[in-house]
Tab-separated table of C-alpha atoms and ligand atoms in Angstrom:
chain	number	residue	atom	x	y	z
A	1	UNK	CA	-6.247	-11.429	29.273
A	2	UNK	CA	-7.530	-10.469	25.824
A	3	UNK	CA	-4.804	-9.164	23.553
A	4	UNK	CA	-5.136	-6.549	20.821
A	5	UNK	CA	-2.245	-7.959	18.817
A	6	UNK	CA	-3.491	-9.148	15.458
A	7	UNK	CA	-2.587	-12.601	14.261
A	8	UNK	CA	-0.773	-12.252	10.964
A	9	UNK	CA	-1.145	-14.556	7.976
A	10	UNK	CA	1.910	-16.725	7.456
A	11	UNK	CA	3.014	-19.464	5.126
A	12	UNK	CA	2.388	-23.108	6.102
A	13	UNK	CA	5.629	-24.120	4.360
A	14	UNK	CA	9.315	-23.242	4.242
A	15	UNK	CA	11.765	-22.905	1.365
A	16	UNK	CA	13.929	-25.763	0.150
A	17	UNK	CA	15.208	-24.287	-3.102
A	18	UNK	CA	15.333	-20.756	-4.514
A	19	UNK	CA	15.377	-19.368	-8.041
A	20	UNK	CA	17.803	-16.491	-8.515
A	21	UNK	CA	16.470	-13.302	-10.086
A	22	UNK	CA	18.211	-10.756	-12.266
A	23	UNK	CA	18.107	-7.149	-11.126
A	24	UNK	CA	17.892	-4.557	-13.921
A	25	UNK	CA	18.688	-0.851	-14.290
A	26	UNK	CA	16.157	1.774	-15.461
A	27	UNK	CA	18.032	2.028	-18.791
A	28	UNK	CA	17.821	-1.734	-19.331
A	29	UNK	CA	14.112	-1.719	-18.554
A	30	UNK	CA	13.438	1.149	-20.925
A	31	UNK	CA	15.200	-0.727	-23.707
A	32	UNK	CA	13.344	-3.958	-22.938
A	33	UNK	CA	9.954	-2.240	-22.820
A	34	UNK	CA	10.463	-0.438	-26.115
A	35	UNK	CA	11.515	-3.714	-27.753
A	36	UNK	CA	8.334	-5.284	-26.312
A	37	UNK	CA	6.077	-2.647	-27.888
A	38	UNK	CA	4.941	-1.482	-24.423
A	39	UNK	CA	3.192	-4.814	-23.956
A	40	UNK	CA	4.214	-6.598	-20.756
A	41	UNK	CA	3.296	-9.934	-22.393
A	42	UNK	CA	6.120	-9.392	-24.881
A	43	UNK	CA	8.837	-8.798	-22.293
A	44	UNK	CA	11.401	-11.525	-21.797
A	45	UNK	CA	10.894	-12.991	-18.355
A	46	UNK	CA	14.646	-12.634	-17.794
A	47	UNK	CA	14.161	-8.864	-17.802
A	48	UNK	CA	11.500	-9.057	-15.079
A	49	UNK	CA	12.247	-8.784	-11.363
A	50	UNK	CA	8.896	-9.609	-9.756
A	51	UNK	CA	6.531	-11.275	-12.187
A	52	UNK	CA	2.879	-10.502	-11.500
A	53	UNK	CA	1.720	-11.028	-15.051
A	54	UNK	CA	-0.436	-13.916	-14.002
A	55	UNK	CA	-1.093	-16.498	-11.315
A	56	UNK	CA	-1.471	-19.055	-14.102
A	57	UNK	CA	1.095	-21.825	-14.183
A	58	UNK	CA	3.429	-19.731	-12.052
A	59	UNK	CA	2.943	-21.385	-8.673
A	60	UNK	CA	5.666	-23.171	-6.740
A	61	UNK	CA	4.968	-26.868	-6.469
A	62	UNK	CA	5.444	-28.673	-3.177
A	63	UNK	CA	8.045	-31.350	-2.464
A	64	UNK	CA	5.191	-33.863	-2.652
A	65	UNK	CA	4.185	-32.663	-6.102
A	66	UNK	CA	7.788	-32.892	-7.289
A	67	UNK	CA	7.995	-36.393	-5.862
A	68	UNK	CA	4.789	-37.160	-7.777
A	69	UNK	CA	6.476	-35.978	-10.980
A	70	UNK	CA	8.935	-38.801	-10.531
A	71	UNK	CA	6.060	-41.252	-10.361
A	72	UNK	CA	4.842	-40.397	-13.854
A	73	UNK	CA	3.479	-43.397	-15.701
A	74	UNK	CA	4.174	-42.295	-19.261
A	75	UNK	CA	1.968	-44.824	-20.979
A	76	UNK	CA	0.039	-43.667	-24.037
A	77	UNK	CA	-3.152	-45.182	-22.707
A	78	UNK	CA	-4.468	-45.873	-19.222
A	79	UNK	CA	-1.703	-44.172	-17.226
A	80	UNK	CA	-2.119	-44.826	-13.510
A	81	UNK	CA	-1.754	-41.090	-12.903
A	82	UNK	CA	-4.961	-40.537	-14.866
A	83	UNK	CA	-6.859	-42.868	-12.549
A	84	UNK	CA	-5.388	-41.116	-9.524
A	85	UNK	CA	-6.480	-37.762	-10.943
A	86	UNK	CA	-9.940	-39.126	-11.685
A	87	UNK	CA	-10.310	-40.296	-8.065
A	88	UNK	CA	-9.171	-36.944	-6.708
A	89	UNK	CA	-11.470	-34.898	-8.961
A	90	UNK	CA	-14.430	-37.056	-7.967
A	91	UNK	CA	-13.667	-36.980	-4.267
A	92	UNK	CA	-12.644	-33.299	-3.928
A	93	UNK	CA	-15.076	-31.684	-6.372
A	94	UNK	CA	-17.777	-34.345	-6.648
A	95	UNK	CA	-18.383	-34.272	-10.407
A	96	UNK	CA	-18.896	-37.669	-12.019
A	97	UNK	CA	-16.827	-37.840	-15.201
A	98	UNK	CA	-13.423	-36.427	-16.098
A	99	UNK	CA	-11.744	-35.497	-19.379
A	100	UNK	CA	-8.207	-34.120	-18.962
A	101	UNK	CA	-7.038	-31.297	-21.242
A	102	UNK	CA	-3.745	-29.479	-21.670
A	103	UNK	CA	-5.152	-26.414	-19.875
A	104	UNK	CA	-8.414	-24.562	-19.265
A	105	UNK	CA	-9.045	-23.314	-22.772
A	106	UNK	CA	-8.769	-26.854	-24.144
A	107	UNK	CA	-11.738	-27.775	-21.951
A	108	UNK	CA	-13.580	-24.589	-22.939
A	109	UNK	CA	-13.137	-25.396	-26.615
A	110	UNK	CA	-14.583	-28.887	-26.292
A	111	UNK	CA	-17.456	-27.954	-24.015
A	112	UNK	CA	-18.447	-24.910	-26.091
A	113	UNK	CA	-18.495	-26.997	-29.248
A	114	UNK	CA	-20.738	-29.594	-27.588
A	115	UNK	CA	-23.208	-27.347	-25.805
A	116	UNK	CA	-23.490	-24.209	-27.962
A	117	UNK	CA	-25.460	-24.036	-31.193
A	118	UNK	CA	-25.351	-21.123	-33.621
A	119	UNK	CA	-27.496	-18.265	-32.344
A	120	UNK	CA	-27.467	-19.483	-28.717
A	121	UNK	CA	-27.085	-17.115	-25.796
A	122	UNK	CA	-24.554	-17.833	-23.043
A	123	UNK	CA	-25.291	-15.727	-19.960
A	124	UNK	CA	-22.462	-15.479	-17.449
A	125	UNK	CA	-21.153	-13.630	-14.391
A	126	UNK	CA	-18.802	-11.430	-16.413
A	127	UNK	CA	-16.800	-12.585	-19.406
A	128	UNK	CA	-13.392	-14.164	-19.353
A	129	UNK	CA	-11.235	-13.678	-22.458
A	130	UNK	CA	-10.670	-17.273	-23.597
A	131	UNK	CA	-14.026	-18.513	-22.299
A	132	UNK	CA	-16.027	-15.932	-24.227
A	133	UNK	CA	-13.966	-16.380	-27.366
A	134	UNK	CA	-14.681	-20.123	-27.412
A	135	UNK	CA	-18.355	-19.423	-26.812
A	136	UNK	CA	-18.357	-17.010	-29.758
A	137	UNK	CA	-16.362	-19.300	-32.028
A	138	UNK	CA	-18.946	-22.015	-31.327
A	139	UNK	CA	-21.673	-19.639	-32.568
A	140	UNK	CA	-22.932	-18.319	-29.242
A	141	UNK	CA	-23.267	-14.818	-27.844
A	142	UNK	CA	-22.137	-14.019	-24.328
A	143	UNK	CA	-24.470	-11.880	-22.175
A	144	UNK	CA	-23.242	-10.388	-18.921
A	145	UNK	CA	-25.597	-11.105	-16.000
A	146	UNK	CA	-23.319	-10.191	-13.111
A	147	UNK	CA	-24.700	-7.750	-10.540
A	148	UNK	CA	-24.086	-4.043	-11.294
A	149	UNK	CA	-21.878	-3.727	-8.202
A	150	UNK	CA	-19.221	-5.789	-9.995
A	151	UNK	CA	-18.648	-2.976	-12.476
A	152	UNK	CA	-18.040	-0.436	-9.723
A	153	UNK	CA	-14.481	-0.643	-8.326
A	154	UNK	CA	-15.433	1.282	-5.156
A	155	UNK	CA	-18.417	-0.788	-4.160
A	156	UNK	CA	-17.464	-2.847	-1.094
A	157	UNK	CA	-20.169	-5.496	-1.524
A	158	UNK	CA	-18.508	-8.771	-0.436
A	159	UNK	CA	-19.954	-10.966	-3.210
A	160	UNK	CA	-19.462	-8.981	-6.384
A	161	UNK	CA	-19.358	-12.235	-8.359
A	162	UNK	CA	-23.094	-12.749	-7.802
A	163	UNK	CA	-25.567	-13.172	-10.624
A	164	UNK	CA	-28.408	-10.694	-11.050
A	165	UNK	CA	-31.285	-13.128	-11.518
A	166	UNK	CA	-33.499	-10.437	-13.010
A	167	UNK	CA	-30.955	-9.967	-15.824
A	168	UNK	CA	-31.041	-13.719	-16.474
A	169	UNK	CA	-34.819	-13.789	-16.326
A	170	UNK	CA	-34.997	-11.016	-18.937
A	171	UNK	CA	-32.873	-13.085	-21.320
A	172	UNK	CA	-34.952	-16.202	-20.717
A	173	UNK	CA	-38.159	-14.242	-21.368
A	174	UNK	CA	-36.737	-12.587	-24.470
A	175	UNK	CA	-35.143	-15.622	-26.147
A	176	UNK	CA	-36.783	-18.599	-24.444
A	177	UNK	CA	-34.947	-21.111	-22.252
A	178	UNK	CA	-34.206	-23.346	-25.278
A	179	UNK	CA	-31.932	-20.677	-26.762
A	180	UNK	CA	-29.830	-20.480	-23.603
A	181	UNK	CA	-26.928	-22.910	-24.124
A	182	UNK	CA	-26.132	-22.886	-20.396
A	183	UNK	CA	-25.325	-20.382	-17.671
A	184	UNK	CA	-21.575	-19.836	-17.442
A	185	UNK	CA	-20.585	-19.291	-13.815
A	186	UNK	CA	-17.078	-18.459	-12.701
A	187	UNK	CA	-16.068	-18.699	-9.078
A	188	UNK	CA	-13.701	-15.920	-7.998
A	189	UNK	CA	-14.576	-13.811	-11.037
A	190	UNK	CA	-11.275	-12.917	-12.664
A	191	UNK	CA	-12.216	-9.851	-14.704
A	192	UNK	CA	-14.147	-8.334	-11.792
A	193	UNK	CA	-11.010	-8.459	-9.651
A	194	UNK	CA	-11.209	-11.973	-8.225
A	195	UNK	CA	-14.599	-11.350	-6.643
A	196	UNK	CA	-16.507	-14.295	-5.157
A	197	UNK	CA	-20.030	-15.527	-5.728
A	198	UNK	CA	-21.999	-16.438	-2.585
A	199	UNK	CA	-23.551	-19.818	-1.955
A	200	UNK	CA	-26.865	-18.108	-1.308
A	201	UNK	CA	-26.793	-16.624	-4.804
A	202	UNK	CA	-25.675	-19.883	-6.364
A	203	UNK	CA	-28.522	-21.739	-4.653
A	204	UNK	CA	-31.023	-19.227	-6.012
A	205	UNK	CA	-29.519	-19.596	-9.467
A	206	UNK	CA	-29.737	-23.383	-9.187
A	207	UNK	CA	-33.417	-23.181	-8.277
A	208	UNK	CA	-34.120	-20.839	-11.187
A	209	UNK	CA	-32.206	-22.860	-13.797
A	210	UNK	CA	-33.778	-26.104	-12.600
A	211	UNK	CA	-37.206	-24.625	-13.155
A	212	UNK	CA	-36.270	-23.681	-16.718
A	213	UNK	CA	-34.198	-26.753	-17.559
A	214	UNK	CA	-30.956	-24.810	-18.038
A	215	UNK	CA	-27.505	-26.194	-17.215
A	216	UNK	CA	-24.932	-24.387	-15.105
A	217	UNK	CA	-21.340	-24.804	-16.273
A	218	UNK	CA	-18.813	-23.785	-13.669
A	219	UNK	CA	-15.478	-22.191	-14.481
A	220	UNK	CA	-13.813	-23.610	-11.379
A	221	UNK	CA	-10.336	-22.231	-12.031
A	222	UNK	CA	-10.231	-20.482	-8.637
A	223	UNK	CA	-12.982	-22.278	-6.724
A	224	UNK	CA	-10.962	-22.820	-3.535
A	225	UNK	CA	-10.225	-19.107	-3.311
A	226	UNK	CA	-13.916	-18.346	-3.731
A	227	UNK	CA	-14.706	-20.895	-1.011
A	228	UNK	CA	-12.305	-19.124	1.352
A	229	UNK	CA	-14.239	-15.865	0.970
A	230	UNK	CA	-17.486	-17.721	1.635
A	231	UNK	CA	-15.963	-19.142	4.803
A	232	UNK	CA	-14.805	-15.690	5.900
A	233	UNK	CA	-17.783	-13.591	4.850
A	234	UNK	CA	-20.957	-15.578	4.280
A	235	UNK	CA	-23.438	-16.162	7.069
A	236	UNK	CA	-23.480	-19.738	8.425
A	237	UNK	CA	-20.224	-20.813	6.744
A	238	UNK	CA	-17.671	-19.623	9.314
A	239	UNK	CA	-17.303	-23.101	10.780
A	240	UNK	CA	-17.170	-25.030	7.510
A	241	UNK	CA	-13.894	-26.089	5.950
A	242	UNK	CA	-12.866	-24.734	2.558
A	243	UNK	CA	-12.948	-28.323	1.364
A	244	UNK	CA	-16.603	-28.731	2.360
A	245	UNK	CA	-17.531	-25.396	0.784
A	246	UNK	CA	-15.794	-26.295	-2.484
A	247	UNK	CA	-17.805	-29.498	-2.637
A	248	UNK	CA	-21.039	-27.654	-1.977
A	249	UNK	CA	-20.335	-25.097	-4.732
A	250	UNK	CA	-19.662	-27.870	-7.240
A	251	UNK	CA	-22.790	-29.762	-6.197
A	252	UNK	CA	-24.900	-26.811	-7.344
A	253	UNK	CA	-23.583	-26.940	-10.904
A	254	UNK	CA	-23.755	-29.533	-13.698
A	255	UNK	CA	-20.178	-29.591	-14.851
A	256	UNK	CA	-17.019	-27.539	-14.984
A	257	UNK	CA	-13.989	-26.452	-16.919
A	258	UNK	CA	-10.765	-26.110	-14.994
A	259	UNK	CA	-7.487	-24.383	-15.585
A	260	UNK	CA	-5.443	-26.320	-13.030
A	261	UNK	CA	-2.653	-23.787	-13.497
A	262	UNK	CA	-4.262	-21.617	-10.821
A	263	UNK	CA	-5.932	-23.152	-7.725
A	264	UNK	CA	-4.510	-26.602	-8.376
A	265	UNK	CA	-0.885	-25.478	-8.084
A	266	UNK	CA	0.566	-26.908	-11.270
A	267	UNK	CA	2.506	-25.317	-14.102
A	268	UNK	CA	0.376	-26.917	-16.796
A	269	UNK	CA	-2.899	-28.838	-16.934
A	270	UNK	CA	-6.647	-28.623	-16.935
A	271	UNK	CA	-9.765	-30.672	-17.381
A	272	UNK	CA	-13.428	-30.823	-18.125
A	273	UNK	CA	-15.693	-32.606	-15.691
A	274	UNK	CA	-19.398	-33.264	-16.016
A	275	UNK	CA	-22.277	-35.194	-14.473
A	276	UNK	CA	-24.137	-36.021	-17.687
A	277	UNK	CA	-23.028	-39.239	-19.391
A	278	UNK	CA	-23.995	-38.128	-22.915
A	279	UNK	CA	-22.028	-34.902	-22.717
A	280	UNK	CA	-19.117	-36.864	-21.283
A	281	UNK	CA	-19.311	-39.374	-24.135
A	282	UNK	CA	-19.134	-36.598	-26.691
A	283	UNK	CA	-16.317	-34.821	-24.867
A	284	UNK	CA	-14.359	-38.059	-24.651
A	285	UNK	CA	-14.713	-38.384	-28.417
A	286	UNK	CA	-13.676	-34.821	-29.084
A	287	UNK	CA	-10.689	-34.716	-26.774
A	288	UNK	CA	-8.978	-37.221	-29.056
A	289	UNK	CA	-9.277	-34.740	-31.934
A	290	UNK	CA	-8.056	-31.640	-30.134
A	291	UNK	CA	-5.947	-32.659	-27.144
A	292	UNK	CA	-4.929	-36.309	-27.014
A	293	UNK	CA	-6.319	-39.619	-25.790
A	294	UNK	CA	-9.024	-39.373	-23.116
A	295	UNK	CA	-6.640	-40.700	-20.466
A	296	UNK	CA	-4.042	-37.971	-20.970
A	297	UNK	CA	-5.623	-35.016	-22.841
A	298	UNK	CA	-2.348	-33.412	-23.882
A	299	UNK	CA	-0.600	-33.984	-20.561
A	300	UNK	CA	2.265	-36.189	-19.489
A	301	UNK	CA	1.515	-38.763	-16.789
A	302	UNK	CA	3.699	-36.783	-14.393
A	303	UNK	CA	1.630	-33.636	-15.038
A	304	UNK	CA	-1.542	-35.463	-14.050
A	305	UNK	CA	0.130	-36.776	-10.900
A	306	UNK	CA	1.279	-33.279	-9.864
A	307	UNK	CA	-2.242	-32.030	-10.547
A	308	UNK	CA	-3.885	-34.724	-8.420
A	309	UNK	CA	-1.611	-33.846	-5.486
A	310	UNK	CA	-2.003	-30.098	-6.098
A	311	UNK	CA	-5.791	-30.321	-5.993
A	312	UNK	CA	-5.634	-31.916	-2.539
A	313	UNK	CA	-3.228	-29.234	-1.286
A	314	UNK	CA	-5.347	-26.435	-2.775
A	315	UNK	CA	-8.356	-27.049	-0.529
A	316	UNK	CA	-6.362	-27.101	2.699
A	317	UNK	CA	-7.524	-24.323	5.044
A	318	UNK	CA	-3.995	-23.324	6.099
A	319	UNK	CA	-2.827	-23.100	2.500
A	320	UNK	CA	-5.678	-20.949	1.296
A	321	UNK	CA	-5.599	-18.635	4.313
A	322	UNK	CA	-1.949	-17.812	3.609
A	323	UNK	CA	-2.526	-17.535	-0.131
A	324	UNK	CA	-5.345	-15.033	0.113
A	325	UNK	CA	-3.747	-13.459	3.206
A	326	UNK	CA	-0.738	-12.420	1.168
A	327	UNK	CA	-2.941	-10.809	-1.486
A	328	UNK	CA	-4.879	-8.908	1.177
A	329	UNK	CA	-1.613	-7.763	2.766
A	330	UNK	CA	-0.575	-6.183	-0.549
A	331	UNK	CA	-4.030	-4.633	-0.945
A	332	UNK	CA	-3.791	-2.955	2.460
A	333	UNK	CA	-0.347	-1.555	1.605
A	334	UNK	CA	-1.632	-0.149	-1.688
A	335	UNK	CA	-4.594	1.469	0.074
A	336	UNK	CA	-2.269	3.008	2.684
A	337	UNK	CA	-0.420	4.759	-0.153
A	338	UNK	CA	-3.724	6.094	-1.519
A	339	UNK	CA	-3.523	3.964	-4.663
A	340	UNK	CA	-7.002	3.380	-6.134
A	341	UNK	CA	-7.666	-0.368	-6.173
A	342	UNK	CA	-10.743	-2.489	-6.731
A	343	UNK	CA	-12.469	-3.130	-3.435
A	344	UNK	CA	-12.851	-5.390	-1.657
A	345	UNK	CA	-9.504	-7.052	-2.359
A	346	UNK	CA	-10.078	-10.182	-4.424
A	347	UNK	CA	-8.455	-13.559	-4.203
A	348	UNK	CA	-5.645	-13.731	-6.720
A	349	UNK	CA	-4.300	-10.243	-7.099
A	350	UNK	CA	-4.650	-6.523	-6.688
A	351	UNK	CA	-6.509	-4.750	-9.460
A	352	UNK	CA	-5.496	-1.103	-9.713
A	353	UNK	CA	-8.148	1.232	-11.092
A	354	UNK	CA	-6.267	2.841	-13.985
A	355	UNK	CA	-9.076	5.309	-14.771
A	356	UNK	CA	-8.642	6.805	-11.314
A	357	UNK	CA	-4.869	6.473	-11.277
A	358	UNK	CA	-4.429	8.240	-14.656
A	359	UNK	CA	-7.646	10.244	-15.084
A	360	UNK	CA	-6.052	12.422	-17.792
A	361	UNK	CA	-5.499	9.431	-20.124
A	362	UNK	CA	-8.662	8.357	-22.008
A	363	UNK	CA	-9.510	4.688	-22.532
A	364	UNK	CA	-8.754	5.152	-26.250
A	365	UNK	CA	-5.142	5.912	-25.263
A	366	UNK	CA	-5.021	2.626	-23.324
A	367	UNK	CA	-5.012	3.815	-19.725
A	368	UNK	CA	-4.281	0.477	-18.076
A	369	UNK	CA	-1.768	-0.606	-20.711
A	370	UNK	CA	0.095	2.650	-20.025
A	371	UNK	CA	0.084	2.099	-16.277
A	372	UNK	CA	1.362	-1.483	-16.592
A	373	UNK	CA	4.252	-0.182	-18.721
A	374	UNK	CA	5.114	2.548	-16.193
A	375	UNK	CA	5.187	0.151	-13.248
A	376	UNK	CA	7.598	-2.094	-15.131
A	377	UNK	CA	9.831	0.897	-15.926
A	378	UNK	CA	9.957	1.896	-12.285
A	379	UNK	CA	11.021	-1.393	-10.729
A	380	UNK	CA	10.881	-4.338	-13.110
A	381	UNK	CA	7.546	-5.468	-11.657
A	382	UNK	CA	5.533	-6.996	-14.474
A	383	UNK	CA	1.733	-6.626	-14.346
A	384	UNK	CA	-1.060	-7.057	-16.875
A	385	UNK	CA	-3.633	-4.849	-18.554
A	386	UNK	CA	-7.260	-5.824	-17.949
A	387	UNK	CA	-9.161	-3.129	-19.773
A	388	UNK	CA	-9.955	-2.142	-23.321
A	389	UNK	CA	-7.087	-4.114	-24.876
A	390	UNK	CA	-8.114	-7.337	-23.108
A	391	UNK	CA	-11.785	-6.749	-23.897
A	392	UNK	CA	-11.011	-6.863	-27.638
A	393	UNK	CA	-13.588	-6.518	-30.380
A	394	UNK	CA	-17.143	-7.744	-30.816
A	395	UNK	CA	-17.854	-10.294	-33.564
A	396	UNK	CA	-18.964	-7.289	-35.709
A	397	UNK	CA	-15.545	-5.663	-35.328
A	398	UNK	CA	-16.434	-2.848	-32.929
A	399	UNK	CA	-14.329	-2.382	-29.825
A	400	UNK	CA	-15.765	-3.447	-26.510
A	401	UNK	CA	-15.484	-0.531	-24.077
A	402	UNK	CA	-15.404	-2.237	-20.662
A	403	UNK	CA	-16.396	-0.171	-17.641
A	404	UNK	CA	-13.414	-1.506	-15.754
A	405	UNK	CA	-9.998	-0.343	-16.924
A	406	UNK	CA	-7.642	-2.195	-14.597
A	407	UNK	CA	-4.056	-3.243	-14.113
A	408	UNK	CA	-3.801	-6.655	-12.512
A	409	UNK	CA	-1.029	-7.361	-10.036
A	410	UNK	CA	-1.500	-11.116	-9.951
A	411	UNK	CA	0.184	-13.021	-7.156
A	412	UNK	CA	1.616	-16.464	-7.968
A	413	UNK	CA	0.997	-19.027	-5.230
A	414	UNK	CA	3.793	-19.845	-2.769
A	415	UNK	CA	6.371	-17.870	-4.781
A	416	UNK	CA	7.045	-14.381	-3.420
A	417	UNK	CA	7.741	-13.063	0.077
A	418	UNK	CA	6.256	-10.283	2.158
A	419	UNK	CA	9.290	-8.101	1.310
A	420	UNK	CA	8.456	-8.559	-2.367
A	421	UNK	CA	4.932	-7.340	-1.592
A	422	UNK	CA	6.471	-4.232	0.004
A	423	UNK	CA	8.614	-3.543	-3.079
A	424	UNK	CA	5.544	-3.844	-5.318
A	425	UNK	CA	3.499	-1.377	-3.257
A	426	UNK	CA	6.395	1.085	-2.958
A	427	UNK	CA	7.046	1.009	-6.695
A	428	UNK	CA	3.393	1.603	-7.541
A	429	UNK	CA	3.327	4.464	-5.060
A	430	UNK	CA	6.322	6.050	-6.785
A	431	UNK	CA	4.539	5.878	-10.143
A	432	UNK	CA	1.452	7.351	-8.450
A	433	UNK	CA	3.542	10.314	-7.301
A	434	UNK	CA	4.559	11.194	-10.859
A	435	UNK	CA	1.266	10.198	-12.486
A	436	UNK	CA	0.562	13.669	-13.945
A	437	UNK	CA	3.621	13.460	-16.217
A	438	UNK	CA	2.596	10.133	-17.772
A	439	UNK	CA	1.376	10.055	-21.394
A	440	UNK	CA	-0.815	7.446	-23.093
A	441	UNK	CA	-0.173	4.982	-25.920
A	442	UNK	CA	-1.333	4.228	-29.455
A	443	UNK	CA	-1.736	0.697	-30.811
A	444	UNK	CA	0.471	0.030	-33.819
A	445	UNK	CA	-0.167	-3.717	-34.268
A	446	UNK	CA	-3.350	-5.598	-33.487
A	447	UNK	CA	-3.687	-9.395	-33.763
A	448	UNK	CA	-7.061	-10.844	-34.698
A	449	UNK	CA	-7.721	-12.966	-31.607
A	450	UNK	CA	-6.995	-12.250	-27.926
A	451	UNK	CA	-5.113	-9.150	-28.978
A	452	UNK	CA	-3.778	-8.328	-25.509
A	453	UNK	CA	-1.244	-11.151	-25.778
A	454	UNK	CA	0.590	-9.800	-28.814
A	455	UNK	CA	-0.519	-6.216	-29.555
A	456	UNK	CA	2.200	-3.572	-29.880
A	457	UNK	CA	2.111	0.082	-28.823
A	458	UNK	CA	4.059	3.300	-29.092
A	459	UNK	CA	4.136	6.329	-26.798
A	460	UNK	CA	1.852	9.168	-27.831
B	501	LIG	N1	-10.974	-19.241	-16.912
B	501	LIG	C1	-10.428	-18.342	-16.089
B	501	LIG	C2	-11.248	-17.698	-15.032
B	501	LIG	C3	-9.068	-18.007	-16.223
B	501	LIG	O1	-8.541	-17.117	-15.397
B	501	LIG	C4	-8.316	-18.628	-17.254
B	501	LIG	C5	-6.921	-18.265	-17.462
B	501	LIG	C6	-8.934	-19.556	-18.081
B	501	LIG	C7	-10.263	-19.845	-17.875
B	501	LIG	C8	-8.201	-20.239	-19.203
B	501	LIG	O2	-7.338	-21.178	-18.714
B	501	LIG	O3	-5.080	-20.341	-19.368
B	501	LIG	O4	-5.433	-22.687	-18.621
B	501	LIG	O5	-6.250	-21.957	-20.821
B	501	LIG	N2	-6.420	-17.222	-16.974
B	501	LIG	C9	-5.056	-16.802	-17.051
B	501	LIG	C10	-4.934	-15.461	-16.388
B	501	LIG	C11	-4.454	-16.840	-18.406
B	501	LIG	O6	-3.832	-14.902	-16.448
B	501	LIG	O7	-5.887	-14.975	-15.793
B	501	LIG	P1	-5.957	-21.549	-19.427
């Protein structure tokens, strides 16, 4: 007999150790937030109950990864953990050559310096903060070629990470293919809300770039999560494993930068991987200048071992179903409370639409920054602004005014429980109830680069 009972997502692991958390009072949180200049990045983690600042480096490692840490070969050169990592990167992702780096931005720095010349254009499916900054510092200019749907939080299109090929074609016609350094493609587009790109779109992009002799560089930070959405939503992929889909995505691009602190389930680490020998040669030279020898790139042997094991775990179907399942569970709860969130729910967090949540606070009074501060005050849940503060300034000094003004509730992997998800939704709903009384902020200190990390605010 067919049953109507839905099968719930559940974790393919159990707990072996727990980390105790400190509970705080409203008065303590108010004090902590004021001391932090209303910037959740400047809070002490001790003062945070549920930490949704980022999914970066915050995952819980498995017993196997911890065992791998004990197998660290801490040699300056030629550590066996490097060779293990190299094997895993080649076999799981399929790229040819590997250069380890301390984290994603280390790889972005090196690759941008190699591939971008002054005056070059770097088209991409929405900017990411560190990625774009390295492209700009290398002399390039980022151009957004993501589909318009990605800028509309209410649009339910399942692949809002897709590239609008007509936007790319316009740039190629205007500047010539030689001026395009490469096309910068992120899987599971972070700033759009963790929205996936489809394989159909990627194949079309591959065909187009091949015709024009343009490289595709893949920001593969959350590629397994993107692959899961392809498996769930794209025609003809329902029966493919996440592992197979990941490999297919990578095969359509020429190289990648990776922040292994996300998908790959480690607390620190990253790499650059590429199919072209000459680019690899140059990267291997440069890594020595900026990161460390080409067989450790700023990492300990044990870090590389944990990364190699984490990569294998990250493409397991049961793992990724539970990971994204938990995020979707929180999204459904938020929607039930009427909280405006980016739809469809993305892979690594819930992105609350601050413009809709606090329509009386203009972007110039930092709508999302304000909301992140209020959520912390309510319950000690720490979230992150992804709006005008994160967008920063153009090279000419003007503010970027991004269409999306969001607060990101980022879910670390394998860390929090379903009851934590309930607390998060309930707390946000309580702030939503008193939203009309909330006032905006003014910025009183602005750092030059990546200002969202260290900027300070006061209540208006
Ligand atoms: N690319 C993407 C898509 C990212 O999300 C990040 C980091 C990076 C590159 C840079 O990697 O931090 O290892 O140097 N994102 C973190 C976040 C910081 O919170 O979204 P990194």
